mmCIF file of C-alpha atoms in Angstrom:
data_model
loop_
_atom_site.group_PDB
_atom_site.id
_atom_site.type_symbol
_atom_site.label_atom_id
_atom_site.label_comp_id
_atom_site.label_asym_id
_atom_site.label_seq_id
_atom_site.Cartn_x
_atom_site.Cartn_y
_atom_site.Cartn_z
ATOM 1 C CA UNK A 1043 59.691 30.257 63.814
ATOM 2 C CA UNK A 1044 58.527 27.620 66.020
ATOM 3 C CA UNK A 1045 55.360 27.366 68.641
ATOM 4 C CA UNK A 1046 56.172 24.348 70.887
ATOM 5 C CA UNK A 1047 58.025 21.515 70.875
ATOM 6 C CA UNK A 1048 59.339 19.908 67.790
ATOM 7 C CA UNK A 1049 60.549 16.246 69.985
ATOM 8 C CA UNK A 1050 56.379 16.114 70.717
ATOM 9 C CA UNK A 1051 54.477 18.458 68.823
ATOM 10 C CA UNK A 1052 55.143 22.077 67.197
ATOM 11 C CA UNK A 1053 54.026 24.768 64.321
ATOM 12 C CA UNK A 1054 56.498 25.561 61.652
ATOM 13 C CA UNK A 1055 56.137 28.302 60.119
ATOM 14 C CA UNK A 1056 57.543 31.965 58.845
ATOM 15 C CA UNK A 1057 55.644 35.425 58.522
ATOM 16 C CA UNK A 1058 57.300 36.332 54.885
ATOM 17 C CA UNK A 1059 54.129 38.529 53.607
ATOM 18 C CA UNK A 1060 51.423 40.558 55.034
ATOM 19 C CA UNK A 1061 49.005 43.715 55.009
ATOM 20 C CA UNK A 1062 46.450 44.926 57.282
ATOM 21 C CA UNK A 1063 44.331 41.673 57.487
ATOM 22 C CA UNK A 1064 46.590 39.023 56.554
ATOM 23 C CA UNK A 1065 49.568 37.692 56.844
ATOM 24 C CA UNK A 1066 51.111 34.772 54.864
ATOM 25 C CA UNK A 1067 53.950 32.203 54.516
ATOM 26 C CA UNK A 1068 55.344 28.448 54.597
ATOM 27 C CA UNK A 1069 53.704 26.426 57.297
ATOM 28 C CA UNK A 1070 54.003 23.010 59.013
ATOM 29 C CA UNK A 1071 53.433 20.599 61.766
ATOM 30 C CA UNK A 1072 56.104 18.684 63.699
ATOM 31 C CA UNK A 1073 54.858 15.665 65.640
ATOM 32 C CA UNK A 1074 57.463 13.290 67.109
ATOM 33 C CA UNK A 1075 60.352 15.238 65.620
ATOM 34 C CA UNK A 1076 58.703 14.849 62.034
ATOM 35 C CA UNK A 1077 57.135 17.149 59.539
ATOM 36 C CA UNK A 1078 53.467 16.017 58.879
ATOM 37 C CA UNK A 1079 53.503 18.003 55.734
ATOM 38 C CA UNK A 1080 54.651 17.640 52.604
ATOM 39 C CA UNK A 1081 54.028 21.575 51.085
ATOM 40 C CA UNK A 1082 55.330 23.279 53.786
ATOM 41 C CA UNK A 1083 56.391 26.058 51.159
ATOM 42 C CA UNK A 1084 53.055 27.210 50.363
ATOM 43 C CA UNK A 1085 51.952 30.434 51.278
ATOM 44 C CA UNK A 1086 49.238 29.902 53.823
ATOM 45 C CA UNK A 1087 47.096 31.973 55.278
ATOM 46 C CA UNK A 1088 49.079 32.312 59.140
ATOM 47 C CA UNK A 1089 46.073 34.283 61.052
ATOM 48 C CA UNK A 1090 43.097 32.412 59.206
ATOM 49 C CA UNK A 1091 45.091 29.472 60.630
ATOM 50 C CA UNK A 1092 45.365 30.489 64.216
ATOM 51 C CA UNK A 1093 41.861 31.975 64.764
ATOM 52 C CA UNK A 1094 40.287 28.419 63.641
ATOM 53 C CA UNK A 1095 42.926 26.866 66.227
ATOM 54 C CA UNK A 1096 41.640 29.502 68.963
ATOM 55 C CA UNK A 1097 38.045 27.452 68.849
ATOM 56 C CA UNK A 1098 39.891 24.468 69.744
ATOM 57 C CA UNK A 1099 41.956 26.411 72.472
ATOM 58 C CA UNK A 1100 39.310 26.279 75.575
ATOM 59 C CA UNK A 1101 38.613 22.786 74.933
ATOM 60 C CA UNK A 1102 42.224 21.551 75.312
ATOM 61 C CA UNK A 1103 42.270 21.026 78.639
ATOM 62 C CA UNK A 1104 39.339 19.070 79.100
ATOM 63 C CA UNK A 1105 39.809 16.023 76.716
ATOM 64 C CA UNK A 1106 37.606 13.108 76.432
ATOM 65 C CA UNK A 1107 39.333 9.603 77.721
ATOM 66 C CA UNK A 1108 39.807 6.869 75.733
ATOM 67 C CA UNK A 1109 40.109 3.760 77.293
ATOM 68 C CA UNK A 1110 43.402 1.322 77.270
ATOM 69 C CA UNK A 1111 43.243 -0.865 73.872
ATOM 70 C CA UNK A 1112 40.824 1.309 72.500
ATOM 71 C CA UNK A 1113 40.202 0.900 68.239
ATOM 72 C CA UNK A 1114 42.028 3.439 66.766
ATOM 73 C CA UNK A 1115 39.591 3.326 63.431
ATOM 74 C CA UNK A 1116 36.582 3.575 65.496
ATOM 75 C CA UNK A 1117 37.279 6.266 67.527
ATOM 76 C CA UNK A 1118 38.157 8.554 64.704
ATOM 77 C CA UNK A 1119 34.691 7.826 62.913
ATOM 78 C CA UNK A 1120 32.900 8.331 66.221
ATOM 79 C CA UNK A 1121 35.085 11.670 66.295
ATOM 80 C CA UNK A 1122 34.111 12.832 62.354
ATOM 81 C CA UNK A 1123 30.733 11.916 63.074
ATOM 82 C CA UNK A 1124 30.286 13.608 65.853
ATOM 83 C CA UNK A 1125 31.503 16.625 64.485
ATOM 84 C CA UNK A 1126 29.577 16.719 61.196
ATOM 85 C CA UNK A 1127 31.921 15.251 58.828
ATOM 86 C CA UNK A 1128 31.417 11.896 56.553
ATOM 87 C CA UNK A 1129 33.680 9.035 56.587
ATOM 88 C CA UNK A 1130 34.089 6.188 54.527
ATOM 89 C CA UNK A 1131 31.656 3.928 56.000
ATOM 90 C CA UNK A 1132 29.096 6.259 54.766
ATOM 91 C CA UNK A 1133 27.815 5.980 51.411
ATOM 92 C CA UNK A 1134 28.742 7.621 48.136
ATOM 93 C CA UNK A 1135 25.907 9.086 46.507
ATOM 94 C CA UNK A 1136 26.355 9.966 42.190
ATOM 95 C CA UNK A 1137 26.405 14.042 42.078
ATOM 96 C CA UNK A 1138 23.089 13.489 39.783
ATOM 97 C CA UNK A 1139 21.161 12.246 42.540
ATOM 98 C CA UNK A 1140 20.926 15.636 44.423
ATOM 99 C CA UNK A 1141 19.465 17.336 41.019
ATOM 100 C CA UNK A 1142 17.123 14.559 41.294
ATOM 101 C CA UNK A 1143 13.520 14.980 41.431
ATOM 102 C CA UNK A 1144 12.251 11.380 41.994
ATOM 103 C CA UNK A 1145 10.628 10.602 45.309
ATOM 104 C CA UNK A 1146 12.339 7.979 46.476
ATOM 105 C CA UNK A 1147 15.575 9.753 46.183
ATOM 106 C CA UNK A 1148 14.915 12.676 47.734
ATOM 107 C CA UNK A 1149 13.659 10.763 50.347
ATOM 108 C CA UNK A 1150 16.870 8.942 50.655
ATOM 109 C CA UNK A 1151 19.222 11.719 50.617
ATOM 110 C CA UNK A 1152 16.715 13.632 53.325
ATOM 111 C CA UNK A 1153 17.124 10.518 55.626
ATOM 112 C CA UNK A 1154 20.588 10.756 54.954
ATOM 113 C CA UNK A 1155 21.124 14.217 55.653
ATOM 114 C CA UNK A 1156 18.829 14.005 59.225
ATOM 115 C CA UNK A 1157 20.960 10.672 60.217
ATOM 116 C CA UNK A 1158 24.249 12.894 59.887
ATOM 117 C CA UNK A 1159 22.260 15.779 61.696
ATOM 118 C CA UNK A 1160 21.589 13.142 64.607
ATOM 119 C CA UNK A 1161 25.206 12.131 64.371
ATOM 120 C CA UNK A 1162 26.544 15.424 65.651
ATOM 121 C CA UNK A 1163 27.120 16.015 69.472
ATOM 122 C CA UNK A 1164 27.462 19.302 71.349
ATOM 123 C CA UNK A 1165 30.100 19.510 72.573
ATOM 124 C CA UNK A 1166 31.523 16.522 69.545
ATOM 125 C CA UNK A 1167 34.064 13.971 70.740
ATOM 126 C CA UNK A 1168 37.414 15.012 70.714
ATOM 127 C CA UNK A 1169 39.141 18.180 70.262
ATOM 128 C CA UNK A 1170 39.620 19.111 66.839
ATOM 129 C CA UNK A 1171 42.882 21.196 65.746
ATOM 130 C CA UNK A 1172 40.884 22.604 62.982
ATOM 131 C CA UNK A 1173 43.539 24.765 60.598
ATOM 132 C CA UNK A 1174 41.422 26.595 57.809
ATOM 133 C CA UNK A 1175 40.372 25.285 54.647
ATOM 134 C CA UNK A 1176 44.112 25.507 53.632
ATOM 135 C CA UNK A 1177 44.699 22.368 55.109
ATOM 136 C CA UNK A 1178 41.203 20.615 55.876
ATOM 137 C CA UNK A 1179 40.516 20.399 52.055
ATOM 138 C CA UNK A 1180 43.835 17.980 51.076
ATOM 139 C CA UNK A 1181 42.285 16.176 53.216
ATOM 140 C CA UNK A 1182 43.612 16.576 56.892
ATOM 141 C CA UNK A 1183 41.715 16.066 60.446
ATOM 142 C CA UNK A 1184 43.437 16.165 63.543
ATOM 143 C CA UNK A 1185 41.763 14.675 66.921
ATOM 144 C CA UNK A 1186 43.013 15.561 70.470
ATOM 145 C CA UNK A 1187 42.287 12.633 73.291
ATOM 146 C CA UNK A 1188 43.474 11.765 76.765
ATOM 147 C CA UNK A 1189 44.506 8.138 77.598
ATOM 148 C CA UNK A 1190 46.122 7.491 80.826
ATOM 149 C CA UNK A 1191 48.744 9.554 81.334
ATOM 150 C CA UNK A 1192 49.520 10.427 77.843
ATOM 151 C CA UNK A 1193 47.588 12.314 75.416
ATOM 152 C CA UNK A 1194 46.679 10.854 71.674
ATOM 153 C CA UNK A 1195 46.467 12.535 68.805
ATOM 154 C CA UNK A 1196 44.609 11.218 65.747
ATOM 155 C CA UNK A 1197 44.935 12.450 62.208
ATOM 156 C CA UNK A 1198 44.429 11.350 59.012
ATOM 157 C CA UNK A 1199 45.305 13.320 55.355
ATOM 158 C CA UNK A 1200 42.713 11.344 53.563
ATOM 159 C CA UNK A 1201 39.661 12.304 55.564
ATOM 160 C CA UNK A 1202 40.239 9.413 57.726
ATOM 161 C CA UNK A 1203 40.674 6.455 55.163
ATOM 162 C CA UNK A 1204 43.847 6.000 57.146
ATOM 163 C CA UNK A 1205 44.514 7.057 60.423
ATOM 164 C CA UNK A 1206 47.494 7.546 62.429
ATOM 165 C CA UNK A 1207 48.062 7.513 65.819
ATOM 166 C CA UNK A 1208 50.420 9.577 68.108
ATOM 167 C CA UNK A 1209 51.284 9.700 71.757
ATOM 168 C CA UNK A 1210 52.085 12.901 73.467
ATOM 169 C CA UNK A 1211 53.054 13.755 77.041
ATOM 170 C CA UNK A 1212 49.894 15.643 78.162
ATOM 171 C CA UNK A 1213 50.094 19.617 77.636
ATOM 172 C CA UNK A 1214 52.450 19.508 74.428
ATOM 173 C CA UNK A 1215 49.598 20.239 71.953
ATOM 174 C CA UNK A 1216 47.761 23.101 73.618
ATOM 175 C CA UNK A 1217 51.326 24.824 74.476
ATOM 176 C CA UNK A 1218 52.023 24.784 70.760
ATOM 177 C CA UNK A 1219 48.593 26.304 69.651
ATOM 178 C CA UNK A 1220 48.805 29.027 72.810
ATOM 179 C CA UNK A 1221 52.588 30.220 71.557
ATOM 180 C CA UNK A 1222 51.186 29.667 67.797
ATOM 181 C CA UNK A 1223 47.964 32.427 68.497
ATOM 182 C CA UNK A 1224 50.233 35.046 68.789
ATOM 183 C CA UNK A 1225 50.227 35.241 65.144
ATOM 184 C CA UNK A 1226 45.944 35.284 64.985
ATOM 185 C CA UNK A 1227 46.712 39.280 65.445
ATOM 186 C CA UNK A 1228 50.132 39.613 64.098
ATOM 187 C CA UNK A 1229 49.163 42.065 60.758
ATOM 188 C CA UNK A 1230 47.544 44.366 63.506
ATOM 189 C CA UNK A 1231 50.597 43.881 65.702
ATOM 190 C CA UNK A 1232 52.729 44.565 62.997
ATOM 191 C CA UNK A 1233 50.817 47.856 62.194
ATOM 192 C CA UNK A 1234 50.865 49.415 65.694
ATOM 193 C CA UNK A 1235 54.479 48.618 65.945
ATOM 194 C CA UNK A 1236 55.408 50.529 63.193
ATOM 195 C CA UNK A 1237 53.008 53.318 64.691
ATOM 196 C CA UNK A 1238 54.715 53.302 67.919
ATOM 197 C CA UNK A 1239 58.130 53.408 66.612
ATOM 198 C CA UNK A 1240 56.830 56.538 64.378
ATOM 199 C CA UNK A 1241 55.262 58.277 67.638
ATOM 200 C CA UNK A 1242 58.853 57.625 69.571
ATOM 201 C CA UNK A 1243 60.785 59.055 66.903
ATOM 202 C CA UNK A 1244 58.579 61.972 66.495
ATOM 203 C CA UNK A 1245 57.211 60.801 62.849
ATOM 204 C CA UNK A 1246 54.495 59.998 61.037
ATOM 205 C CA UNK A 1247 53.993 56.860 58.761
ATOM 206 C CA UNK A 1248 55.319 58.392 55.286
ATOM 207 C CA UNK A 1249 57.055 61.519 56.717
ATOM 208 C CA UNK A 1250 60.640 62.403 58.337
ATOM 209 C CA UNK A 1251 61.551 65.324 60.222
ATOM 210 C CA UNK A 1252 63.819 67.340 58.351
ATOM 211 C CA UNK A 1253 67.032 67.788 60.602
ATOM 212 C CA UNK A 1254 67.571 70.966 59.327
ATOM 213 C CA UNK A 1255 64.922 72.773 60.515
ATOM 214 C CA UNK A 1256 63.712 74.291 57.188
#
């Protein structure tokens, strides 16, 4: 199945299991008539995915503007900053530090930790198309922006060590995630279907009606 437009910007993907909370199958993004993923036949989590889109959904129509010529590297940091994530201008610190107990340390890593707190903006710049930890763990941000006529999209798959850029004609993106929500409810959908077709046919889930009469 696909929500939106593969030529600009679209979700892949196919409902292939589910129960009464989930439902799962092979996912994907098209931008520009190409697939941004490479695992498109793992079994994702298609709801979990579409209820972290629907915080993005409200925000899609008012995007930040970026100006003409503006530094595509820049504006992505200022974007993952902004929203609480590190980048790789910040520094690495050794996984033995924060089991530390020497002063000067801890008092590093606590100015650390209030200089990202100071970082973040409410609301952040830029929309994020945030898509579960499925996805956000390889690696992958996505950034929404409006410039001009046209509307960019960011991303990166290496937590924005490199960053690509995409232009969009504006409205592509948030059609996609509105047609791709229908699937936030879909194991709920799926259940009450089945219930209605039951009531119409004068069943119950797990019975027939014996045409017989006995």
């Amino acid at each position: 199945m696909l929500a939106g437009n593969s030529i600009n910007f679209a979700f892949w993907y196919d409902v292939v299991e589910g129960n009464d909370s989930f439902c799962f199958g092979p996912f994907n993004i098209f931008v520009n008539s190409q697939l941004l993923l490479c695992n498109s036949e793992d079994n994702f989590t298609l709801n979990i995915i579409a209820s972290d889109l629907r915080r993005s959904f409200d925000r899609l129509d008012r995007l930040d503007e970026l100006e003409p010529g503006f530094d595509v590297d820049e504006i992505f940091e200022k974007a993952m900053h902004t929203h609480g994530y590190q980048t790789k201008s910040d520094p690495v610190f050794p996984p033995s530090w924060w089991a530390h107990s020497d002063d000067r340390i801890s008092k590093l890593l606590d100015l650390f930790i209030e200089i990202e707190a100071e970082r973040r903006t409410d609301p952040p710049f830029g929309v994020e198309l945030s898509m579960y930890v499925e996805i956000s763990d390889k690696g992958w941000r996505f950034f929404l922006f409006k410039c001009g006529s046209k509307e960019v999209l960011l991303c990166s798959n290496d937590w924005g060590k490199t960053v690509h850029c995409y232009e969009l004609p504006p409205g592509e993106v948030r059609y996609a995630v509105e047609e791709f929500l229908a699937v936030e409810h879909f194991p709920k959908t799926q259940s009450l279907g089945r219930q209605e077709a039951c009531e119409r046919s004068g069943t119950s889930e797990g019975n027939t009606v014996s045409e017989s009469g006995e």
